[in-house]
């Protein structure tokens, strides 16, 4: 399993059929190829059901999209942090805007991922919420205004102040957390803009998964990072 | 992947560490061995993360413990029926008392599993609720009074009228659905009692997963079924 | 508090500001006036906070929009069936598409309302779900395809087969339950169409609350009922 | 409606039948009497259905136990901040451990209460969570370890470091927020201990509502505050 470095390109497979099952493995291989060729760190987050086969197939870091705030035991239909780790994930997204959690559950999951030495990436919608979760000491925070997700309009263009305000508020509470920029990223220019604003990577989904040529998009992202 | 026959012994792995990751595969192999030796149909339901590796490893039917009521697309942290099917599951539990769903979501998931030719097993807590879900035409209904789950007290002993009332109410609406008996089953006698009351199999979890010798427990279950 | 008769016009105040607080009382007075003048039974469902003052002010039947599936005790932020009854409600909506519930909770709330001799009105989105809830023996079922809510397009025009299929499926399980027709009703003609299809009343919200002249709309509804 | 001063005794009526409907009004009158006689600020939080009649009856500050994170419109079964305000509440509890919320919803409700000039009291279970919500700028934070709620064991005795750690972490982010101490408070000594640890009041429920003589308990609380 690959190590995490920044700048990071983290690709969220969501529940796209283009990134489910065998196609998740195929897309993961393209991500691995782009990462190896450009020496830019790229991670990916497939559905729970695909973590094992994807992690078996590729050397890039694999994340879960979510883990449940439950402990081992009688919790039918839930998935443990231990389970995603044993399947090959090195970390997990937490509180994505499409899978939001109660605050005490976010805190419990971050604690659990720390105990298991996993990488926690908390998603937040606004600067104040980013600051709030920064106090929980996750490894990473991904700022994603939900209204921009899937639009192709990057937050760095539409609302750059959301990114800069986030960084300012988060740094009041937490000097070390890695800040990623998400929502609406589709081009190398979007990635470059995210880095210029002070973030250390991007969280991207449809911009890669639904692209005609995902490999080519990733190469563009990597070139923007290398030039930055 | 194995075919489903009744009487069925369906083993829910929940989020027990004894049935997570590599241990899920090991336990699945014991289930397969017991099923092959006794010619009693046995299925199992591991966590989402373990479906693929378990289904690769064994020939008995594999179920998901849950699928999310979402369609392919932007649904981070959810798991599609398509995804569990492609990972190797032939069906899924729905609405387990530890993962209850809104009624319209139960209906939507049953519809989706039908479209995908998967086996739907809806869990219900009381006879009236069993009757309600029978109208949705699932393949199976598992009756599990939540207050007995994990107690070692089988519903067939503690509340046999719950089972017989369930069968009576369900048959008013649906003649074909397979009815399973769950909650508190730990011995061959419990399985025999469930069949005597008119059910066509059992849904069991800790009685097998937490047993000192799960294989031996399964053999006892199978003998009770063969004698019935 | 008024008695319920069919045909019934039941007006859901939702969280419209036009039907909150003092304005809820004013609108309730218009409903009462229209009901008394036309001798058509009209009920209304304000927010929890307005039940007491509305029930004090008018003689028409008052419903809650929801009650929580909890018993008396340590349940901060929830509202008991006992509480809405003591505030003056004679019944409650259950499982509105904007406030959906887990199936076991629907069953528990219907049971509680029966114990308290309150009128239960379960909302359902499709015929199969209507049939499912019919087995729980509520007093009323309101069929509301969510995609039509607030559109001004009545189900009786857009999808009359949803209404007739609902009636057919529900009657297989339950001969007595009153069936209401909801979603998209704005005119007397819509009400007449709902009754022609075999329902015994309407559940309406924006068609009255957001109307320029709610009283006039109610008079039109009543005339359609009287002529039917 | 009364003004808020610290030290504050805030009484959560939960869904206790002893504090529902007419009994909510009676208990509110005892609270008002104790507050007037001792000149200690006492507030109370009844169920939504009782806010109007309680606020009509007494002069002490009335809070909601919860408001929903929705705006005016099509949200059947929810309750607006505007609605509880118009019913007579001056503020609301947010995120009580029995009514937990998603983080982005906590942020949205705090924002809404500010716009409406209402007092927001966010409940938090652990120091890290208290620090997180402090960044959202509520008027008050109530620290309540859920495992102590209803036990009669005050956090000031069982886990004083939870209180002192909370104060320390919260003050890193927010100098102004009022910090209340909750869970397990039943006696004047418990109230005194809470103030000694540095909090500015208490959030109490069963210790008052389920007491044989609530008025007498409140007088003891007030004496402990006056002596502090």
PDB file of C-alpha atoms in Angstrom, chain D residues 47-138:
ATOM      1  CA  UNK D  47     -41.823  20.003  24.424  1.00  0.00           C
ATOM      2  CA  UNK D  48     -42.666  21.993  21.285  1.00  0.00           C
ATOM      3  CA  UNK D  49     -46.373  21.504  21.906  1.00  0.00           C
ATOM      4  CA  UNK D  50     -46.127  23.186  25.307  1.00  0.00           C
ATOM      5  CA  UNK D  51     -43.945  26.201  24.494  1.00  0.00           C
ATOM      6  CA  UNK D  52     -46.867  28.507  23.740  1.00  0.00           C
ATOM      7  CA  UNK D  53     -48.945  27.781  26.821  1.00  0.00           C
ATOM      8  CA  UNK D  54     -45.914  27.770  29.115  1.00  0.00           C
ATOM      9  CA  UNK D  55     -44.588  31.050  27.701  1.00  0.00           C
ATOM     10  CA  UNK D  56     -48.049  32.581  28.133  1.00  0.00           C
ATOM     11  CA  UNK D  57     -48.169  31.458  31.757  1.00  0.00           C
ATOM     12  CA  UNK D  58     -44.772  32.403  33.156  1.00  0.00           C
ATOM     13  CA  UNK D  59     -42.172  35.152  32.939  1.00  0.00           C
ATOM     14  CA  UNK D  60     -39.025  32.993  33.080  1.00  0.00           C
ATOM     15  CA  UNK D  61     -37.086  32.339  29.861  1.00  0.00           C
ATOM     16  CA  UNK D  62     -38.480  29.488  27.767  1.00  0.00           C
ATOM     17  CA  UNK D  63     -36.323  27.430  25.402  1.00  0.00           C
ATOM     18  CA  UNK D  64     -37.130  24.849  22.754  1.00  0.00           C
ATOM     19  CA  UNK D  65     -35.473  21.451  23.168  1.00  0.00           C
ATOM     20  CA  UNK D  66     -34.651  21.346  19.463  1.00  0.00           C
ATOM     21  CA  UNK D  67     -35.420  23.079  16.195  1.00  0.00           C
ATOM     22  CA  UNK D  68     -35.166  21.505  12.785  1.00  0.00           C
ATOM     23  CA  UNK D  69     -32.482  22.528  10.296  1.00  0.00           C
ATOM     24  CA  UNK D  70     -35.010  23.467   7.643  1.00  0.00           C
ATOM     25  CA  UNK D  71     -36.242  26.708   6.173  1.00  0.00           C
ATOM     26  CA  UNK D  72     -39.826  27.797   5.772  1.00  0.00           C
ATOM     27  CA  UNK D  73     -41.581  25.711   3.119  1.00  0.00           C
ATOM     28  CA  UNK D  74     -42.439  22.108   2.322  1.00  0.00           C
ATOM     29  CA  UNK D  75     -41.130  20.380   5.425  1.00  0.00           C
ATOM     30  CA  UNK D  76     -44.036  18.495   6.965  1.00  0.00           C
ATOM     31  CA  UNK D  77     -43.392  17.276  10.491  1.00  0.00           C
ATOM     32  CA  UNK D  78     -40.583  19.710  11.180  1.00  0.00           C
ATOM     33  CA  UNK D  79     -40.503  22.784  13.417  1.00  0.00           C
ATOM     34  CA  UNK D  80     -38.916  26.087  12.406  1.00  0.00           C
ATOM     35  CA  UNK D  81     -36.786  28.293  14.625  1.00  0.00           C
ATOM     36  CA  UNK D  82     -39.271  31.015  13.640  1.00  0.00           C
ATOM     37  CA  UNK D  83     -42.117  28.882  14.978  1.00  0.00           C
ATOM     38  CA  UNK D  84     -40.623  28.261  18.409  1.00  0.00           C
ATOM     39  CA  UNK D  85     -39.736  31.942  18.639  1.00  0.00           C
ATOM     40  CA  UNK D  86     -43.247  33.044  17.763  1.00  0.00           C
ATOM     41  CA  UNK D  87     -44.584  30.542  20.307  1.00  0.00           C
ATOM     42  CA  UNK D  88     -42.580  32.354  22.970  1.00  0.00           C
ATOM     43  CA  UNK D  89     -39.170  30.656  23.157  1.00  0.00           C
ATOM     44  CA  UNK D  90     -36.143  32.918  23.447  1.00  0.00           C
ATOM     45  CA  UNK D  91     -33.705  30.206  22.479  1.00  0.00           C
ATOM     46  CA  UNK D  92     -33.204  26.522  21.884  1.00  0.00           C
ATOM     47  CA  UNK D  93     -31.128  23.549  22.880  1.00  0.00           C
ATOM     48  CA  UNK D  94     -29.184  22.156  19.914  1.00  0.00           C
ATOM     49  CA  UNK D  95     -27.657  18.704  19.531  1.00  0.00           C
ATOM     50  CA  UNK D  96     -28.732  17.248  22.874  1.00  0.00           C
ATOM     51  CA  UNK D  97     -27.303  13.737  23.205  1.00  0.00           C
ATOM     52  CA  UNK D  98     -30.864  12.435  22.817  1.00  0.00           C
ATOM     53  CA  UNK D  99     -31.385  14.479  19.647  1.00  0.00           C
ATOM     54  CA  UNK D 100     -28.053  14.626  17.925  1.00  0.00           C
ATOM     55  CA  UNK D 101     -27.520  16.431  14.674  1.00  0.00           C
ATOM     56  CA  UNK D 102     -25.219  16.361  11.721  1.00  0.00           C
ATOM     57  CA  UNK D 103     -22.451  18.899  12.090  1.00  0.00           C
ATOM     58  CA  UNK D 104     -23.503  21.033   9.127  1.00  0.00           C
ATOM     59  CA  UNK D 105     -27.016  21.168  10.576  1.00  0.00           C
ATOM     60  CA  UNK D 106     -25.697  22.384  13.935  1.00  0.00           C
ATOM     61  CA  UNK D 107     -23.890  25.155  12.082  1.00  0.00           C
ATOM     62  CA  UNK D 108     -27.018  26.036  10.106  1.00  0.00           C
ATOM     63  CA  UNK D 109     -29.223  26.174  13.195  1.00  0.00           C
ATOM     64  CA  UNK D 110     -26.770  28.372  15.110  1.00  0.00           C
ATOM     65  CA  UNK D 111     -26.685  30.736  12.142  1.00  0.00           C
ATOM     66  CA  UNK D 112     -30.489  30.816  11.997  1.00  0.00           C
ATOM     67  CA  UNK D 113     -30.864  31.462  15.726  1.00  0.00           C
ATOM     68  CA  UNK D 114     -28.415  34.364  15.415  1.00  0.00           C
ATOM     69  CA  UNK D 115     -30.441  35.857  12.573  1.00  0.00           C
ATOM     70  CA  UNK D 116     -33.529  35.572  14.745  1.00  0.00           C
ATOM     71  CA  UNK D 117     -31.694  36.926  17.817  1.00  0.00           C
ATOM     72  CA  UNK D 118     -32.329  33.733  19.726  1.00  0.00           C
ATOM     73  CA  UNK D 119     -30.077  32.094  22.311  1.00  0.00           C
ATOM     74  CA  UNK D 120     -28.364  28.925  21.085  1.00  0.00           C
ATOM     75  CA  UNK D 121     -27.304  26.277  23.619  1.00  0.00           C
ATOM     76  CA  UNK D 122     -25.290  23.513  21.956  1.00  0.00           C
ATOM     77  CA  UNK D 123     -24.890  20.304  23.935  1.00  0.00           C
ATOM     78  CA  UNK D 124     -21.624  18.372  23.662  1.00  0.00           C
ATOM     79  CA  UNK D 125     -20.532  15.028  25.037  1.00  0.00           C
ATOM     80  CA  UNK D 126     -16.737  15.349  25.305  1.00  0.00           C
ATOM     81  CA  UNK D 127     -14.202  18.211  25.543  1.00  0.00           C
ATOM     82  CA  UNK D 128     -13.068  17.839  21.915  1.00  0.00           C
ATOM     83  CA  UNK D 129     -16.630  18.144  20.688  1.00  0.00           C
ATOM     84  CA  UNK D 130     -17.193  21.166  22.916  1.00  0.00           C
ATOM     85  CA  UNK D 131     -14.155  22.821  21.382  1.00  0.00           C
ATOM     86  CA  UNK D 132     -15.444  21.994  17.913  1.00  0.00           C
ATOM     87  CA  UNK D 133     -18.828  23.618  18.492  1.00  0.00           C
ATOM     88  CA  UNK D 134     -17.266  26.604  20.252  1.00  0.00           C
ATOM     89  CA  UNK D 135     -16.007  27.661  16.830  1.00  0.00           C
ATOM     90  CA  UNK D 136     -19.585  28.010  15.659  1.00  0.00           C
ATOM     91  CA  UNK D 137     -20.130  30.858  18.149  1.00  0.00           C
ATOM     92  CA  UNK D 138     -23.188  29.708  20.050  1.00  0.00           C
TER      93      UNK D 138
END
